[in-house]
């Protein structure tokens, strides 16, 4: 095995080697080529290993240690993706008990890297492909077997912001009045999300979880998929953690998504079907819920998990959140809560 892979648990390393060795002959794997491929914000790790087939294709190995990780949702959603005719990893070998998976390799060019290098026209092509795949995901992935993205989950996510961002990152304790302001905003965002039609929600449909490929993007990191608000994933795509767009492009892509979703039969009732303005407002509310959650998660990664790099993108999310809070009168109470954290004086102004 490659010495570039480190293990903190010798028993897990032994179990991993015992699982992978028999697969080498079955799948033509070159064990000496095993090397790190990527890691993410969870406890999962990914390795790449070369195969001996004529094309020299590589494979991906997932190491998802229980009890921190459970690969069963990943396996389940991978099947839903395949049934929907979308491009996800093929499951070549599965050990659910130990959290080891052997997967097909979807490539090495992330959407995020491609978008950062693309000119305006190339970025438009990539984003339209991501939107088309999202519409197909929402129209064809069977959401009935996915966990419900209910009010309790939405509120738990929002609670990450005051706990980890406000208190832990900035050392601020809110007054009773400020806590009441926060509670009103959280209730508004939760109610807006729950009023939307429900579809399969990836929860991180963003350039870092899509790979460039022929015929459309390859989909990664889908194990947390739920049944929830229709606008969640398009909000994730347009207002990403690692790349931002001007609003003119956001609106253009949002309109294209909205039109394609209606044509594909994606549920857009509750006023979202006939009025793009209503859909845009619902998407902005949904995006704000996500932005506040991510602010909490990135601070938790820094303070609890020893991964400070994510905190570098906190300003991007403060910008997103402030922009939306300024735009809608009902969200005004959020502005004075954000200002001491973002370091930006926000003049109160409204467009809706």
Short mmCIF file of C-alpha atoms in Angstrom, two decimals, residues 23-286:
data_model
loop_
_atom_site.label_atom_id
_atom_site.label_comp_id
_atom_site.label_asym_id
_atom_site.label_seq_id
_atom_site.Cartn_x
_atom_site.Cartn_y
_atom_site.Cartn_z
CA UNK A 23 -10.87 -6.89 -4.93
CA UNK A 24 -7.53 -6.31 -6.64
CA UNK A 25 -7.72 -9.51 -8.65
CA UNK A 26 -11.46 -9.22 -9.27
CA UNK A 27 -11.29 -5.66 -10.60
CA UNK A 28 -7.72 -5.57 -11.89
CA UNK A 29 -6.52 -3.05 -9.31
CA UNK A 30 -2.88 -2.10 -8.77
CA UNK A 31 -2.58 -1.94 -5.00
CA UNK A 32 0.74 -0.10 -5.12
CA UNK A 33 -0.98 2.83 -6.87
CA UNK A 34 -3.37 3.59 -3.99
CA UNK A 35 -3.11 7.30 -3.12
CA UNK A 36 -5.20 10.09 -1.60
CA UNK A 37 -7.79 11.57 -3.95
CA UNK A 38 -9.66 14.05 -1.79
CA UNK A 39 -11.18 14.72 1.59
CA UNK A 40 -14.18 16.77 2.63
CA UNK A 41 -15.70 18.44 5.66
CA UNK A 42 -16.86 15.11 7.08
CA UNK A 43 -14.88 12.10 8.32
CA UNK A 44 -14.93 10.54 4.85
CA UNK A 45 -11.74 10.12 2.83
CA UNK A 46 -11.35 9.21 -0.83
CA UNK A 47 -8.47 7.33 -2.43
CA UNK A 48 -7.68 6.76 -6.07
CA UNK A 49 -6.34 3.45 -7.34
CA UNK A 50 -5.27 2.49 -10.85
CA UNK A 51 -6.72 -0.44 -12.76
CA UNK A 52 -4.95 -2.73 -15.17
CA UNK A 53 -7.62 -2.70 -17.86
CA UNK A 54 -6.83 -1.63 -21.40
CA UNK A 55 -8.01 1.90 -20.87
CA UNK A 56 -5.93 2.40 -17.76
CA UNK A 57 -8.98 3.68 -15.89
CA UNK A 58 -8.73 4.41 -12.20
CA UNK A 59 -11.21 3.69 -9.42
CA UNK A 60 -12.18 5.55 -6.25
CA UNK A 61 -12.18 4.04 -2.77
CA UNK A 62 -14.26 5.64 -0.02
CA UNK A 63 -13.19 5.29 3.59
CA UNK A 64 -16.17 6.28 5.78
CA UNK A 65 -15.47 5.16 9.34
CA UNK A 66 -18.45 4.14 11.46
CA UNK A 67 -19.98 5.31 13.72
CA UNK A 68 -19.16 8.82 12.45
CA UNK A 69 -20.27 7.93 8.92
CA UNK A 70 -22.95 5.65 7.50
CA UNK A 71 -22.53 4.63 3.84
CA UNK A 72 -26.05 3.24 3.48
CA UNK A 73 -27.60 6.59 2.44
CA UNK A 74 -24.83 7.01 -0.15
CA UNK A 75 -25.54 3.55 -1.56
CA UNK A 76 -29.28 4.21 -1.62
CA UNK A 77 -29.06 7.61 -3.35
CA UNK A 78 -26.51 6.28 -5.85
CA UNK A 79 -29.19 3.84 -6.95
CA UNK A 80 -31.76 6.63 -7.27
CA UNK A 81 -29.33 8.66 -9.40
CA UNK A 82 -28.73 5.73 -11.74
CA UNK A 83 -32.48 5.08 -12.03
CA UNK A 84 -33.01 8.74 -12.95
CA UNK A 85 -30.55 8.49 -15.83
CA UNK A 86 -28.06 10.88 -14.23
CA UNK A 87 -24.31 10.51 -13.94
CA UNK A 88 -23.16 9.29 -10.54
CA UNK A 89 -20.50 6.84 -9.41
CA UNK A 90 -21.06 3.17 -10.11
CA UNK A 91 -20.93 0.98 -7.01
CA UNK A 92 -18.35 -1.74 -7.72
CA UNK A 93 -17.98 -3.16 -4.21
CA UNK A 94 -19.73 -2.28 -0.96
CA UNK A 95 -18.89 -3.10 2.67
CA UNK A 96 -21.59 -1.26 4.60
CA UNK A 97 -20.52 -2.63 7.98
CA UNK A 98 -17.00 -1.22 7.76
CA UNK A 99 -17.78 1.81 5.57
CA UNK A 100 -15.65 0.86 2.56
CA UNK A 101 -16.81 1.42 -1.03
CA UNK A 102 -15.15 0.83 -4.38
CA UNK A 103 -16.53 3.25 -6.98
CA UNK A 104 -16.04 4.18 -10.58
CA UNK A 105 -13.92 7.29 -11.06
CA UNK A 106 -15.90 10.29 -12.31
CA UNK A 107 -12.79 12.23 -13.32
CA UNK A 108 -10.54 14.86 -11.84
CA UNK A 109 -11.93 18.19 -13.06
CA UNK A 110 -14.26 19.75 -10.55
CA UNK A 111 -16.88 22.19 -11.76
CA UNK A 112 -15.43 24.65 -9.29
CA UNK A 113 -12.00 24.59 -10.93
CA UNK A 114 -13.50 24.71 -14.42
CA UNK A 115 -15.68 27.72 -13.55
CA UNK A 116 -12.78 29.58 -12.01
CA UNK A 117 -10.80 29.16 -15.22
CA UNK A 118 -13.69 29.74 -17.63
CA UNK A 119 -14.54 32.88 -19.53
CA UNK A 120 -18.12 34.15 -19.46
CA UNK A 121 -19.30 31.99 -22.36
CA UNK A 122 -17.72 28.82 -20.99
CA UNK A 123 -19.15 29.49 -17.54
CA UNK A 124 -22.59 29.91 -19.07
CA UNK A 125 -22.35 26.53 -20.81
CA UNK A 126 -21.25 24.80 -17.61
CA UNK A 127 -23.95 26.42 -15.51
CA UNK A 128 -26.68 25.60 -18.02
CA UNK A 129 -25.56 21.96 -17.97
CA UNK A 130 -25.67 21.97 -14.17
CA UNK A 131 -29.15 23.48 -14.28
CA UNK A 132 -30.36 20.90 -16.81
CA UNK A 133 -29.05 18.08 -14.61
CA UNK A 134 -30.72 19.63 -11.57
CA UNK A 135 -34.07 19.77 -13.35
CA UNK A 136 -33.65 16.10 -14.32
CA UNK A 137 -32.75 15.28 -10.71
CA UNK A 138 -35.87 17.02 -9.41
CA UNK A 139 -38.16 15.53 -12.06
CA UNK A 140 -36.89 11.94 -11.94
CA UNK A 141 -35.20 11.11 -8.62
CA UNK A 142 -37.75 9.33 -6.43
CA UNK A 143 -37.95 11.45 -3.30
CA UNK A 144 -40.44 9.22 -1.49
CA UNK A 145 -37.72 7.13 0.18
CA UNK A 146 -35.63 10.11 1.32
CA UNK A 147 -35.73 11.64 4.82
CA UNK A 148 -38.11 14.57 5.18
CA UNK A 149 -36.52 18.03 5.37
CA UNK A 150 -38.99 19.14 8.02
CA UNK A 151 -39.32 22.17 10.25
CA UNK A 152 -37.30 20.60 13.05
CA UNK A 153 -34.34 20.00 10.73
CA UNK A 154 -34.55 23.52 9.32
CA UNK A 155 -34.54 24.99 12.82
CA UNK A 156 -31.65 22.78 13.95
CA UNK A 157 -29.63 24.01 11.00
CA UNK A 158 -30.42 27.65 11.72
CA UNK A 159 -29.43 27.16 15.36
CA UNK A 160 -25.84 26.50 14.21
CA UNK A 161 -25.47 30.20 13.41
CA UNK A 162 -25.96 31.66 16.91
CA UNK A 163 -24.17 28.76 18.58
CA UNK A 164 -21.02 28.49 16.47
CA UNK A 165 -20.75 31.76 14.56
CA UNK A 166 -22.14 34.38 16.94
CA UNK A 167 -21.04 32.88 20.24
CA UNK A 168 -18.02 30.72 19.43
CA UNK A 169 -16.39 32.61 16.56
CA UNK A 170 -17.18 36.19 17.62
CA UNK A 171 -17.75 35.77 21.37
CA UNK A 172 -21.04 37.69 21.27
CA UNK A 173 -23.95 36.95 23.59
CA UNK A 174 -27.28 38.23 22.32
CA UNK A 175 -29.68 40.16 24.54
CA UNK A 176 -33.23 38.96 25.02
CA UNK A 177 -34.35 41.47 22.39
CA UNK A 178 -31.80 40.22 19.91
CA UNK A 179 -32.80 36.62 20.56
CA UNK A 180 -36.41 37.57 19.85
CA UNK A 181 -35.35 39.24 16.59
CA UNK A 182 -33.48 36.10 15.59
CA UNK A 183 -36.44 33.88 16.48
CA UNK A 184 -38.74 35.95 14.22
CA UNK A 185 -36.35 35.70 11.28
CA UNK A 186 -35.81 31.97 11.82
CA UNK A 187 -39.57 31.41 11.91
CA UNK A 188 -40.06 33.34 8.66
CA UNK A 189 -37.35 31.39 6.85
CA UNK A 190 -38.65 28.07 8.12
CA UNK A 191 -42.25 28.87 7.15
CA UNK A 192 -41.18 29.92 3.65
CA UNK A 193 -39.26 26.68 3.16
CA UNK A 194 -42.09 24.50 4.41
CA UNK A 195 -44.59 26.25 2.11
CA UNK A 196 -42.68 25.16 -0.99
CA UNK A 197 -43.38 22.00 -3.01
CA UNK A 198 -41.13 19.10 -2.06
CA UNK A 199 -38.71 17.30 -4.34
CA UNK A 200 -35.47 15.36 -3.93
CA UNK A 201 -32.94 17.83 -2.50
CA UNK A 202 -29.22 17.14 -2.89
CA UNK A 203 -28.44 19.79 -0.20
CA UNK A 204 -25.07 20.68 -1.74
CA UNK A 205 -25.74 21.04 -5.48
CA UNK A 206 -22.75 23.29 -5.95
CA UNK A 207 -19.64 23.40 -8.18
CA UNK A 208 -17.49 21.62 -5.62
CA UNK A 209 -19.77 18.57 -5.82
CA UNK A 210 -20.08 18.36 -9.60
CA UNK A 211 -17.47 16.99 -11.99
CA UNK A 212 -17.12 18.04 -15.61
CA UNK A 213 -18.08 15.25 -18.00
CA UNK A 214 -19.50 14.55 -21.44
CA UNK A 215 -23.27 14.61 -21.52
CA UNK A 216 -23.59 16.59 -18.33
CA UNK A 217 -22.06 16.90 -14.87
CA UNK A 218 -21.11 13.96 -12.67
CA UNK A 219 -22.72 14.17 -9.23
CA UNK A 220 -20.80 13.79 -5.96
CA UNK A 221 -21.47 14.01 -2.21
CA UNK A 222 -25.16 13.19 -2.42
CA UNK A 223 -25.51 11.01 0.69
CA UNK A 224 -27.36 13.72 2.65
CA UNK A 225 -30.19 13.99 0.12
CA UNK A 226 -33.63 14.68 1.58
CA UNK A 227 -37.21 15.39 0.47
CA UNK A 228 -37.63 19.13 0.80
CA UNK A 229 -38.06 22.61 -0.71
CA UNK A 230 -37.88 22.86 -4.48
CA UNK A 231 -35.74 26.02 -4.48
CA UNK A 232 -32.99 24.71 -2.20
CA UNK A 233 -30.62 23.25 -4.78
CA UNK A 234 -30.84 26.08 -7.30
CA UNK A 235 -30.07 28.49 -4.46
CA UNK A 236 -27.03 26.36 -3.59
CA UNK A 237 -25.82 26.47 -7.18
CA UNK A 238 -26.28 30.18 -7.77
CA UNK A 239 -24.94 31.37 -4.39
CA UNK A 240 -22.10 29.02 -3.79
CA UNK A 241 -19.63 28.77 -0.93
CA UNK A 242 -16.59 29.19 -3.15
CA UNK A 243 -17.58 31.20 -6.24
CA UNK A 244 -19.95 34.15 -6.63
CA UNK A 245 -21.75 35.73 -9.58
CA UNK A 246 -23.22 39.15 -10.26
CA UNK A 247 -26.95 39.33 -9.81
CA UNK A 248 -27.70 39.76 -13.50
CA UNK A 249 -26.25 36.32 -14.18
CA UNK A 250 -27.94 34.83 -11.14
CA UNK A 251 -31.32 36.03 -12.39
CA UNK A 252 -30.67 34.83 -15.93
CA UNK A 253 -29.78 31.33 -14.75
CA UNK A 254 -32.66 31.31 -12.26
CA UNK A 255 -35.13 32.17 -15.03
CA UNK A 256 -33.70 29.41 -17.22
CA UNK A 257 -34.04 26.96 -14.36
CA UNK A 258 -37.60 28.10 -13.61
CA UNK A 259 -38.68 27.74 -17.25
CA UNK A 260 -37.05 24.32 -17.64
CA UNK A 261 -38.49 23.08 -14.34
CA UNK A 262 -42.01 24.05 -15.38
CA UNK A 263 -41.59 22.29 -18.72
CA UNK A 264 -40.25 19.16 -17.04
CA UNK A 265 -43.13 18.93 -14.59
CA UNK A 266 -41.14 19.79 -11.48
CA UNK A 267 -43.76 20.79 -8.86
CA UNK A 268 -43.88 24.58 -8.61
CA UNK A 269 -47.31 25.13 -7.15
CA UNK A 270 -48.11 27.56 -4.35
CA UNK A 271 -47.66 30.56 -6.62
CA UNK A 272 -44.19 29.57 -7.84
CA UNK A 273 -45.48 28.12 -11.10
CA UNK A 274 -46.89 31.29 -12.61
CA UNK A 275 -44.86 34.11 -11.06
CA UNK A 276 -41.08 34.18 -11.34
CA UNK A 277 -40.99 37.00 -8.81
CA UNK A 278 -42.58 34.72 -6.23
CA UNK A 279 -40.14 31.96 -7.09
CA UNK A 280 -37.18 34.35 -6.80
CA UNK A 281 -38.35 35.51 -3.37
CA UNK A 282 -38.78 31.92 -2.18
CA UNK A 283 -35.33 31.06 -3.51
CA UNK A 284 -33.76 34.04 -1.74
CA UNK A 285 -35.41 33.10 1.56
CA UNK A 286 -34.25 29.52 1.10
#
